[in-house]
XYZ file of N, CA and C in Angstrom:
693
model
N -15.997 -76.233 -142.687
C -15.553 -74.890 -143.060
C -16.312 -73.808 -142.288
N -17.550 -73.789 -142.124
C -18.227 -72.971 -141.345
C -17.913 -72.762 -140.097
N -17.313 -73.711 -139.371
C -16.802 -73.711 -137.922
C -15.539 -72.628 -138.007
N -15.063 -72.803 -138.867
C -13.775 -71.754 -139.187
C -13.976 -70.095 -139.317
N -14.735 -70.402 -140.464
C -15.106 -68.831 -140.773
C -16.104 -68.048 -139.884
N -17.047 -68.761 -139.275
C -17.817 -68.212 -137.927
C -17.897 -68.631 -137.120
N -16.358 -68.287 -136.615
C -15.726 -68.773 -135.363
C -16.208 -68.290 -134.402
N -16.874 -68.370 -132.955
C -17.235 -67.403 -131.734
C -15.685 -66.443 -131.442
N -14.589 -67.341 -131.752
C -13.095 -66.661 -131.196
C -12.959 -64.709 -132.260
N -12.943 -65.590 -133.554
C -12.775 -64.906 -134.535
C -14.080 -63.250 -134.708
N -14.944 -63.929 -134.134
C -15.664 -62.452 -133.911
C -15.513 -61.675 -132.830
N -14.825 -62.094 -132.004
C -14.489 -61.437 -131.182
C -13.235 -60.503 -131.900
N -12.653 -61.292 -132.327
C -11.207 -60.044 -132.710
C -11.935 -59.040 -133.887
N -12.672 -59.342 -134.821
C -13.270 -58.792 -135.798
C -14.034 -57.577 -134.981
N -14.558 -57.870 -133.645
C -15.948 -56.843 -133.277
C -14.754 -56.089 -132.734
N -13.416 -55.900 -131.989
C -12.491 -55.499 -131.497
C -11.829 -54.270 -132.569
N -11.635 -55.217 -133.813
C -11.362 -53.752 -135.090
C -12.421 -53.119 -135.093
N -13.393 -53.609 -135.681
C -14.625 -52.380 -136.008
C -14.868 -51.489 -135.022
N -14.723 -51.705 -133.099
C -15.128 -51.113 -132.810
C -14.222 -50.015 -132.411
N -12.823 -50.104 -132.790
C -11.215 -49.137 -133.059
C -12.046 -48.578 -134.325
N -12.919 -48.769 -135.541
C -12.876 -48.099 -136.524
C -14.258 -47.146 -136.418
N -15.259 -47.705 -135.173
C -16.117 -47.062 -134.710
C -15.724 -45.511 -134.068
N -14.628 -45.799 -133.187
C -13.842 -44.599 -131.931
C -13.068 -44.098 -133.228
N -12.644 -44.429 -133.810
C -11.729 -43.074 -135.222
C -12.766 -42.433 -135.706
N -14.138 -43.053 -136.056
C -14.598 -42.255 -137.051
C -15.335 -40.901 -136.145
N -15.765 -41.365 -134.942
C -16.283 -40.543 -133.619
C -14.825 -39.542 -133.382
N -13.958 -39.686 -133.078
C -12.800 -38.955 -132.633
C -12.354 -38.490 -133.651
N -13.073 -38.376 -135.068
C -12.800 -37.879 -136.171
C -13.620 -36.746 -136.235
N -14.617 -36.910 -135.658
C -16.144 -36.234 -136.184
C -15.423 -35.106 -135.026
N -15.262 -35.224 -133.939
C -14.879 -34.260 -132.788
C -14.075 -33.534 -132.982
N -12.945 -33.976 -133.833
C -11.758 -33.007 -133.735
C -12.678 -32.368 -134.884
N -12.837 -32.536 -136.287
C -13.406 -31.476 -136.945
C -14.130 -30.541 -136.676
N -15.141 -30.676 -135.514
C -15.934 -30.491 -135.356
C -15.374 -29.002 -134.391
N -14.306 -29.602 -133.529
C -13.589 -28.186 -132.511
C -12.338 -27.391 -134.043
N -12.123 -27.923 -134.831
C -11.664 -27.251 -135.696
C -12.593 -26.472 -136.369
N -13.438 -26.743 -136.914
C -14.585 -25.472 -137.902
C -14.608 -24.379 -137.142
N -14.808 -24.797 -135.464
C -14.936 -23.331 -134.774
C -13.476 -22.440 -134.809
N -12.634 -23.065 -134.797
C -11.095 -22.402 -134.912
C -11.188 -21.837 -136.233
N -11.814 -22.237 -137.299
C -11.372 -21.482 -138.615
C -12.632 -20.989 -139.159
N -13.316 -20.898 -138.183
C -14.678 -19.849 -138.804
C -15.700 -20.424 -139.293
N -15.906 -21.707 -139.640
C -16.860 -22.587 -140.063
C -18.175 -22.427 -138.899
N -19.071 -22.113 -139.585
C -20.596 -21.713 -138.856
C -20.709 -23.789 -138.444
N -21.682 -23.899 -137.506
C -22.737 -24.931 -137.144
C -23.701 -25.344 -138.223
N -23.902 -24.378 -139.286
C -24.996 -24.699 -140.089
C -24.418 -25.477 -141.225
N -23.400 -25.141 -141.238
C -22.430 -25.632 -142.468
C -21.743 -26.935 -142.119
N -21.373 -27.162 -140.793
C -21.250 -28.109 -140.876
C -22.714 -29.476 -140.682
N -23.251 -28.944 -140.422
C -24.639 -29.825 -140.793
C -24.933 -29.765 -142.233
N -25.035 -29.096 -142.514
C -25.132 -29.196 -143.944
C -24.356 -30.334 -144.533
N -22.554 -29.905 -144.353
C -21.790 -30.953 -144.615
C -21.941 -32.538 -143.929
N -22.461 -32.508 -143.140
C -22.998 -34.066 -142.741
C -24.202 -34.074 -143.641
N -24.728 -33.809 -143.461
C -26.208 -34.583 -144.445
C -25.617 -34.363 -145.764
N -25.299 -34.449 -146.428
C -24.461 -34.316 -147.691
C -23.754 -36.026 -147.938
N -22.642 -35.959 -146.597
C -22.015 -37.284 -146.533
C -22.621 -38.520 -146.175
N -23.933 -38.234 -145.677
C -24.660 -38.876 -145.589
C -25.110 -39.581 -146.706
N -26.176 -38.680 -147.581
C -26.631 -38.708 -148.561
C -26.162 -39.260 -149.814
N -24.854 -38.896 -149.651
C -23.794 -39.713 -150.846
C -23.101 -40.927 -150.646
N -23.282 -41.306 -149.144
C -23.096 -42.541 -148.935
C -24.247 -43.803 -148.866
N -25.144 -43.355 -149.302
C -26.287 -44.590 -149.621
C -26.240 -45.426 -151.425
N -25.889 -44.628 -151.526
C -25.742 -45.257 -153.312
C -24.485 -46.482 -153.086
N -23.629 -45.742 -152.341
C -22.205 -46.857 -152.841
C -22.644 -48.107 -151.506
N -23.445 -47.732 -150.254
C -23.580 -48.652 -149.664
C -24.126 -49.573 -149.658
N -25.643 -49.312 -150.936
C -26.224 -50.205 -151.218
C -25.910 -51.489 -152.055
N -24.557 -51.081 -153.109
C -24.032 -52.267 -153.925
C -22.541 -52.692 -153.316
N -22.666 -52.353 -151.902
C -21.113 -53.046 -150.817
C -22.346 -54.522 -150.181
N -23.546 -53.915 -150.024
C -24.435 -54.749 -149.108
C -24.504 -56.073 -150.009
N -24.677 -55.671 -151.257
C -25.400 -56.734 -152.269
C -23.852 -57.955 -152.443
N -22.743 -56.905 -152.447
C -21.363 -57.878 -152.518
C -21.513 -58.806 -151.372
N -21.728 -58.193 -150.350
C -21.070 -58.440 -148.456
C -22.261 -59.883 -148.404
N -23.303 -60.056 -148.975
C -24.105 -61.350 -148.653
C -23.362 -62.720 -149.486
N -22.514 -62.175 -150.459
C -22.061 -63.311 -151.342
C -20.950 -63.654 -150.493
N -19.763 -62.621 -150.181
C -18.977 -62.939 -149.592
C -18.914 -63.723 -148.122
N -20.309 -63.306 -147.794
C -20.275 -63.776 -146.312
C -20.475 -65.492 -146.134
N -20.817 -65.672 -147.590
C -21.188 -67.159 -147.466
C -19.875 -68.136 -147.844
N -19.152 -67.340 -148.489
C -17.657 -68.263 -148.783
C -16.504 -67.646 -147.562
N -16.364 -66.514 -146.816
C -15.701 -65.958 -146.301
C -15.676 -65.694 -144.735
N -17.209 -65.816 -144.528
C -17.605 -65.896 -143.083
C -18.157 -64.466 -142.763
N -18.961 -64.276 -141.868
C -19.828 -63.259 -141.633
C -18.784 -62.225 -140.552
N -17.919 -62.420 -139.675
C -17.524 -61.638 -138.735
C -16.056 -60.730 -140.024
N -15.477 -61.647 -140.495
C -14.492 -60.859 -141.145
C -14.608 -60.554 -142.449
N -15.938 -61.047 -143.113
C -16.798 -59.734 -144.375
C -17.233 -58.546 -143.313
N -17.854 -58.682 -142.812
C -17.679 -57.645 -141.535
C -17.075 -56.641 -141.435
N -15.525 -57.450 -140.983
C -14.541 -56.391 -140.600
C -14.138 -55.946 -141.675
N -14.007 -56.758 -142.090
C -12.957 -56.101 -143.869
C -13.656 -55.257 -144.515
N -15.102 -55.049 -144.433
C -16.094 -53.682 -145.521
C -16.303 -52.688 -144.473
N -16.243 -52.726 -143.376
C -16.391 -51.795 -142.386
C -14.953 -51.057 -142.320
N -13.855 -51.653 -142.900
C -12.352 -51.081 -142.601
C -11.733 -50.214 -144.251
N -12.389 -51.243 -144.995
C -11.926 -51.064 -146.763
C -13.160 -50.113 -147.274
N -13.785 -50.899 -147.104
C -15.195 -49.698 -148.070
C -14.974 -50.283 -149.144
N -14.909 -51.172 -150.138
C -14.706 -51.643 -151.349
C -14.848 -52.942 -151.754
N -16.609 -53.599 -151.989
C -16.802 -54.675 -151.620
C -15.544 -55.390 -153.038
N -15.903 -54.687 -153.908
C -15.338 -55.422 -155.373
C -13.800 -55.568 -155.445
N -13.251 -54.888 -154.753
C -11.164 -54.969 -154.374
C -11.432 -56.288 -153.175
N -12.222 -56.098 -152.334
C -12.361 -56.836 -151.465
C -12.408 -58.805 -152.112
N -13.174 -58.679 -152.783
C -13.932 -59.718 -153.738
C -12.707 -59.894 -154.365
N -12.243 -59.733 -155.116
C -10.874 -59.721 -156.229
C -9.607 -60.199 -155.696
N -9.604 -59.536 -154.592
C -8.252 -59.962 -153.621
C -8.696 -61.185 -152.914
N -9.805 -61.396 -152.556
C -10.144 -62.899 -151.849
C -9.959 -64.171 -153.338
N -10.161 -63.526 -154.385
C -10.641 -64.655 -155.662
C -8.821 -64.994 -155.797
N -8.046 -63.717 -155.917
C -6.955 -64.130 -156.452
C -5.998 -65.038 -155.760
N -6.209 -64.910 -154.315
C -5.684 -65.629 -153.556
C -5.941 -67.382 -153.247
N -7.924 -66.986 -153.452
C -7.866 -68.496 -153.739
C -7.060 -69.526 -155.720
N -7.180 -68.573 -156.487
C -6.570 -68.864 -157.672
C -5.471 -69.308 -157.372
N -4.555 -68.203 -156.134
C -3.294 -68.773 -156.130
C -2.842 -70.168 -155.261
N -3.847 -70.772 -155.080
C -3.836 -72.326 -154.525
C -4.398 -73.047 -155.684
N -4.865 -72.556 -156.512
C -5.230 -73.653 -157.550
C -6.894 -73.638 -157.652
N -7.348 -72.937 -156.732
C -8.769 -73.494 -156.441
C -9.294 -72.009 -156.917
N -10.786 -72.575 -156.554
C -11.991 -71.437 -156.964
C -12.506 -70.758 -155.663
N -12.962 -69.418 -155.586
C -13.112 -69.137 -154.629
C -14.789 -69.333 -153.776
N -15.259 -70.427 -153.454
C -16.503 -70.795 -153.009
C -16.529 -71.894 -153.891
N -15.730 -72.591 -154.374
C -15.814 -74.137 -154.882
C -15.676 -75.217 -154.355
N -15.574 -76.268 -154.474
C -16.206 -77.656 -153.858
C -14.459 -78.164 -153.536
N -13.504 -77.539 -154.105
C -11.884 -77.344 -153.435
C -11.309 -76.552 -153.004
N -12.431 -75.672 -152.560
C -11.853 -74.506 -151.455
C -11.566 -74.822 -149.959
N -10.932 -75.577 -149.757
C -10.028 -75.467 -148.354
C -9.920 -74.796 -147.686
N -9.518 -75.019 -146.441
C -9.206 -73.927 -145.466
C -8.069 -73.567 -146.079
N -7.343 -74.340 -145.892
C -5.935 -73.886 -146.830
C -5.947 -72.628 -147.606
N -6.899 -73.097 -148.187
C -7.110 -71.694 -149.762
C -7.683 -70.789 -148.829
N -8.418 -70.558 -147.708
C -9.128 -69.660 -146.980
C -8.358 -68.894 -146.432
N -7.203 -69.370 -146.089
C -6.134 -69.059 -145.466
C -5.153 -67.715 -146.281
N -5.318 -68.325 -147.541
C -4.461 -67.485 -148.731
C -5.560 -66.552 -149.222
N -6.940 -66.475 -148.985
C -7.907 -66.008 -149.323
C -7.845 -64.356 -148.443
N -7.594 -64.862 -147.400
C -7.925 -64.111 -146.043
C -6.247 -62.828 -145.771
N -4.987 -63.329 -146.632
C -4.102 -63.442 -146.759
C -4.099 -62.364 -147.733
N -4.713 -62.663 -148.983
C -4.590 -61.917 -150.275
C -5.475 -60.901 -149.909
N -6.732 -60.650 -149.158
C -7.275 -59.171 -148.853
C -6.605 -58.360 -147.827
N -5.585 -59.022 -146.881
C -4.498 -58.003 -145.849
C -3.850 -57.225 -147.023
N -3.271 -58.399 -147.564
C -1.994 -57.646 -148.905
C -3.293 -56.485 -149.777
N -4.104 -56.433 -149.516
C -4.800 -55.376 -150.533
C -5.319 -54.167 -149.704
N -5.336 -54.443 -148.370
C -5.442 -52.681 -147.771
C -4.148 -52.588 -147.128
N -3.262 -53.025 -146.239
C -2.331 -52.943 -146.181
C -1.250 -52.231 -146.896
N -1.520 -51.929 -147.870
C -0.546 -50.935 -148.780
C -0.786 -49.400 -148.379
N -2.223 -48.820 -148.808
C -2.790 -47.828 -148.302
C -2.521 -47.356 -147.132
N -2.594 -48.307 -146.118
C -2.484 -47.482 -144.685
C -1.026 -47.509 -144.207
N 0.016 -48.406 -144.888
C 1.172 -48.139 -144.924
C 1.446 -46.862 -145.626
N 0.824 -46.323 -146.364
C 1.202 -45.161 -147.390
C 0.894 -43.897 -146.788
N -0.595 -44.130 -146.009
C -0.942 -43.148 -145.509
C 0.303 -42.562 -144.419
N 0.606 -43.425 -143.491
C 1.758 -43.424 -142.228
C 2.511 -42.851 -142.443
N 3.349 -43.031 -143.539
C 4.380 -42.482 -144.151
C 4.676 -41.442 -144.956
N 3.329 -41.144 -145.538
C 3.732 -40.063 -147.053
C 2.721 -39.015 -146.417
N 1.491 -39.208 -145.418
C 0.454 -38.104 -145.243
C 0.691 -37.250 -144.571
N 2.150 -36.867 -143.887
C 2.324 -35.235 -143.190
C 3.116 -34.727 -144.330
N 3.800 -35.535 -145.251
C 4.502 -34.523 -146.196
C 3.365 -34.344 -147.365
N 2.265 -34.386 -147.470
C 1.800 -34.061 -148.702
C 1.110 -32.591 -148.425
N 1.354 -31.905 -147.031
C 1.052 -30.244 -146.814
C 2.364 -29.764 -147.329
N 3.022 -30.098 -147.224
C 4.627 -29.562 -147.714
C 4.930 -29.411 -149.012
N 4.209 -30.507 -149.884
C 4.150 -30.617 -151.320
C 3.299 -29.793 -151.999
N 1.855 -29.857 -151.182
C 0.875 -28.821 -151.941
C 0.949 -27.508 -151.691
N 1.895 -26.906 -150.650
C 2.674 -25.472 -150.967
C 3.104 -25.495 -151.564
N 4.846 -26.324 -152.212
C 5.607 -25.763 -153.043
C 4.793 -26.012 -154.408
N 3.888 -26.855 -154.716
C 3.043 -26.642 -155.611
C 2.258 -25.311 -156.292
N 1.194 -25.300 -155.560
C 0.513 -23.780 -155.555
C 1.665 -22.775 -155.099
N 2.852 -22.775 -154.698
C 3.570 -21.369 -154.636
C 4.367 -21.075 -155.601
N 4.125 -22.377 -156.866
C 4.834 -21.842 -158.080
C 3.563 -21.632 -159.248
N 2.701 -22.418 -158.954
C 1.252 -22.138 -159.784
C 0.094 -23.277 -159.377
N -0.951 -22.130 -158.784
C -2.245 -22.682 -157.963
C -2.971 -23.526 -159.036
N -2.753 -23.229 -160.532
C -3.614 -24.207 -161.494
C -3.338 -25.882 -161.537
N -1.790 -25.553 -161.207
C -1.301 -27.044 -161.459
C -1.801 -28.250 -160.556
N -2.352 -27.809 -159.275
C -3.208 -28.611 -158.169
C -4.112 -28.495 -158.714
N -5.046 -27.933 -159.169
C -6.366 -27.956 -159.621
C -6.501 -29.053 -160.742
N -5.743 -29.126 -161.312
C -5.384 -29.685 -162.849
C -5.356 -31.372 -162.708
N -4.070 -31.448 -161.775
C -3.789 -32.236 -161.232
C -5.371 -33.158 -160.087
N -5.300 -32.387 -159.698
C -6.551 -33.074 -158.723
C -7.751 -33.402 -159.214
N -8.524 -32.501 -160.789
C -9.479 -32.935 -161.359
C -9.010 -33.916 -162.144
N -7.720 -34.065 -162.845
C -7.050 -35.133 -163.380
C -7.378 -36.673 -163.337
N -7.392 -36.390 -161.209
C -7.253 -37.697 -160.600
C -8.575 -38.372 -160.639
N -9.350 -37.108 -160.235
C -10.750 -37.611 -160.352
C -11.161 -37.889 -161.388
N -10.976 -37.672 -162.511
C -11.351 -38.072 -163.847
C -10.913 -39.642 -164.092
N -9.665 -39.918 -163.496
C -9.553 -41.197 -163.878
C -9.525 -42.348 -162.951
N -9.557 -41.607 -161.529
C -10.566 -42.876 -160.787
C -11.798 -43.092 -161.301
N -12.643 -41.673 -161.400
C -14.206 -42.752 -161.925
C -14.320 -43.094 -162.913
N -13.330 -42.518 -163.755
C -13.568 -43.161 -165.111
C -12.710 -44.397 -165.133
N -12.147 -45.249 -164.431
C -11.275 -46.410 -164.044
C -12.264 -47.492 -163.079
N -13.277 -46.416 -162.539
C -14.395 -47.178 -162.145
C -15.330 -47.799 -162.866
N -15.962 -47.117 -163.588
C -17.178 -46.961 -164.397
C -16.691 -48.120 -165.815
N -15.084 -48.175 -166.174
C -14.749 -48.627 -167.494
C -15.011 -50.079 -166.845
N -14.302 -50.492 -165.483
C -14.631 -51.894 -165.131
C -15.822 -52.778 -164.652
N -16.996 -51.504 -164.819
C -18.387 -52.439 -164.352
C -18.967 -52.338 -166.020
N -18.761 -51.034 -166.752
C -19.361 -51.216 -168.116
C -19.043 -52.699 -169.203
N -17.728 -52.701 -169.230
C -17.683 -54.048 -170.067
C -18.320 -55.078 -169.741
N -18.977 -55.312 -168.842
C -19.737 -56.678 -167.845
C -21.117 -55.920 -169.059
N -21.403 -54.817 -169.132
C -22.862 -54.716 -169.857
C -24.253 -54.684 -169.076
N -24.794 -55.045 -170.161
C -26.386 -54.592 -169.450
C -26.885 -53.899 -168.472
N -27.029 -54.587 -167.082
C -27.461 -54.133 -165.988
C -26.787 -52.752 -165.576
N -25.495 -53.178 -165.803
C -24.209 -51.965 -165.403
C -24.513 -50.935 -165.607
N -24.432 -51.428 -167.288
C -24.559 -50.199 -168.183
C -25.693 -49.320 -167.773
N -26.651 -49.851 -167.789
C -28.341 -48.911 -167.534
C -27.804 -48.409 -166.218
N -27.576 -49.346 -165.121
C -27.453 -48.313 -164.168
C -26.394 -46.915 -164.159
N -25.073 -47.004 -164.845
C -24.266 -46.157 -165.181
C -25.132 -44.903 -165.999
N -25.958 -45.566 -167.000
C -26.586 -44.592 -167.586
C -27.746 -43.719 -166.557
N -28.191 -44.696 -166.128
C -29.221 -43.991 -165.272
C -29.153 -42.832 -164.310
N -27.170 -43.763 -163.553
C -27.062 -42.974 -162.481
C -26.415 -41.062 -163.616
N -26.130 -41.385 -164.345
C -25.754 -39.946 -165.028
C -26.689 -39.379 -165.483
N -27.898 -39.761 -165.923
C -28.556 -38.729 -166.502
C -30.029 -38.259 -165.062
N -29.725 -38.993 -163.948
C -30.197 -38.792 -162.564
C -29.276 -37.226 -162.477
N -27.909 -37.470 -162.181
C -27.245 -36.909 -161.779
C -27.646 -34.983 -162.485
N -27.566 -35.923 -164.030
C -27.994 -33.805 -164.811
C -29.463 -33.374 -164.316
N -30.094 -33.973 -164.274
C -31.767 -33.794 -163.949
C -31.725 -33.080 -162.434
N -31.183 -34.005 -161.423
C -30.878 -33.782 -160.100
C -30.424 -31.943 -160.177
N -29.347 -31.862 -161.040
C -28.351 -30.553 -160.638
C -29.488 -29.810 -161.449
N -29.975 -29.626 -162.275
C -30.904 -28.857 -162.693
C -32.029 -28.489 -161.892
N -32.151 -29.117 -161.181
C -33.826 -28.873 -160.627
C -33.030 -28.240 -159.484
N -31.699 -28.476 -158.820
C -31.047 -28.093 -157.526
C -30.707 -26.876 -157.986
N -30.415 -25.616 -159.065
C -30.471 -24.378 -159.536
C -31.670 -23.678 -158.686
N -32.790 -24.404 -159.377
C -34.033 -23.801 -158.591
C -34.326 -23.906 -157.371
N -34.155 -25.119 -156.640
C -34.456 -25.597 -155.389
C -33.091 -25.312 -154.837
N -32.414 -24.485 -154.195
C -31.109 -24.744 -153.570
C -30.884 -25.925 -152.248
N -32.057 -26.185 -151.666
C -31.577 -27.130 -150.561
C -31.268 -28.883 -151.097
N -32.445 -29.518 -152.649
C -31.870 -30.618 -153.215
C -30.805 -30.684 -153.435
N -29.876 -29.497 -152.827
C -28.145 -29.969 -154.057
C -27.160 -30.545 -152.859
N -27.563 -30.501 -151.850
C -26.935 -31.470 -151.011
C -27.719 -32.926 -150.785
N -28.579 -33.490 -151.504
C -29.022 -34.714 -151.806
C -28.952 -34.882 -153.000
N -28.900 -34.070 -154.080
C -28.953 -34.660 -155.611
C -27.965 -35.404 -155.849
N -26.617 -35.548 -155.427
C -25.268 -37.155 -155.819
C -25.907 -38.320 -155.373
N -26.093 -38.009 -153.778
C -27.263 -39.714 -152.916
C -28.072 -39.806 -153.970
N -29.181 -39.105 -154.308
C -30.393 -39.471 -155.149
C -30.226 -40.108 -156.516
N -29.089 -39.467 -157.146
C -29.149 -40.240 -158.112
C -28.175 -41.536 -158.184
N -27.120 -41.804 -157.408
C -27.058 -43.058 -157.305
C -27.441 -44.045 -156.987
N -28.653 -43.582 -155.908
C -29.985 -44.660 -155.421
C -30.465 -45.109 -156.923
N -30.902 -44.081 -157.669
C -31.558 -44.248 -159.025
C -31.189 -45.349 -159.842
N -29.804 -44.738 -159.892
C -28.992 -45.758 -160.356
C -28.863 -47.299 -160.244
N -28.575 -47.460 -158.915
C -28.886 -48.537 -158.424
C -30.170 -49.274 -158.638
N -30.843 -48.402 -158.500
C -32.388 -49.611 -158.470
C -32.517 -49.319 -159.845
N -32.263 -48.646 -161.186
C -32.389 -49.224 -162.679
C -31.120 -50.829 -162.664
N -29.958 -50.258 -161.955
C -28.893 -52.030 -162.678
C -30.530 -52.961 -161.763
N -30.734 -52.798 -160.450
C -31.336 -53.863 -159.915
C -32.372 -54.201 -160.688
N -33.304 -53.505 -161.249
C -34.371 -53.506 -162.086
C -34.154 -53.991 -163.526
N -33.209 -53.856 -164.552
C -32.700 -54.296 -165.869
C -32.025 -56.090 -165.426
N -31.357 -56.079 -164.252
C -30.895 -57.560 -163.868
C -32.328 -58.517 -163.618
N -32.992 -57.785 -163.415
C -34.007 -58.800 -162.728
C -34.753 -59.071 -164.348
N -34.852 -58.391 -165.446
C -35.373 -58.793 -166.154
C -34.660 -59.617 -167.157
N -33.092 -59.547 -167.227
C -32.376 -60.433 -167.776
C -31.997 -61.858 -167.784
């Protein structure tokens, strides 16, 4: 099985995506970057806005890392790889590899996991980003068209609507690591009451409030890591 999943062939096509997802995120950074000056956006602000995205991306990267070592051992190291470098979502990632091996009968890193099942494994995480970027293709130049006739009949109803969404992604997040318990939980707790402490002290200090989200999900993180280790 190992000959399969860390294939010399197979990392080659894997280092080939990432490095298409390397040149988007660069040719991403550029065009914004000649846009702020078109719409008035200072240099300082957008630094600002990078260290920000920065900062808020260490919390969620640290529990993709902790997934990406499990996966790499049933799944192979070049296309855990590609697939968290493309998805961002070790746990959809994880779920869609499990269900696929289920749907052969088998377990996913069990003693009847087949290539076969690797196959349907590898199969069932396409079918799980594949939707998204089909959606994006298709529906993402008309959704400027929508959020005019929206706000040009009432600007609340986007607002409403959009805190809506956010309310029930994280709270659609947070409901599926809490029932698991313990560790979760503390860290969930941790990372929220990081989070009020953080924004409080960032009143006084104005430059912590573009690190206080990073900081306290680090927090977070190392209480689940810290409550697991004693369980």
């Amino acid at each position: 099985m190992d000959e399969i999943i860390n294939n010399p062939l197979l990392w080659v096509i894997c280092a080939i995506t990432v490095a298409i997802i390397a040149f988007q995120a660069v040719a991403y950074f550029r065009l914004t970057s000649k846009q702020a000056k078109a719409v008035g956006v200072s240099k300082e602000m957008c630094r600002k806005s990078f260290r920000v995205g920065i900062m808020t991306s260490i919390g969620p990267a640290l529990g993709i890392v902790v997934v990406m070592v499990g996966l790499m051992a049933v799944l192979g190291h070049p296309l855990t790889w590609m697939r968290l470098s493309m998805i961002v979502s070790a746990a959809n990632e994880l779920a869609a590899a499990q269900i696929g091996a289920e749907a052969t009968g088998t377990v996913l890193g069990g003693a009847d996991f087949t290539p076969e099942a690797l196959m349907v494994s590898w199969f069932g995480m396409w079918l799980n980003g594949v939707g998204s970027l089909v959606a994006v293709v298709l529906f993402a130049k008309h959704l400027r068209k929508t959020q005019d006739k929206i706000t040009s009949k009432n600007p609340r109803i986007l607002a409403i609507v959009s805190g809506a969404a956010m309310c029930a992604i994280y709270g659609n997040l947070s409901a599926g690591s809490l029932i698991s318990g313990g560790d979760f939980v503390g860290a969930w707790i941790t990372g929220g009451v990081a989070t009020f402490v953080f924004y409080k002290i960032a009143q006084k200090h104005e430059k912590l409030k573009e690190y206080s989200l990073g900081l306290a999900m680090v927090c977070g993180t190392i209480a689940g890591a810290v409550i697991h280790a004693f369980m």
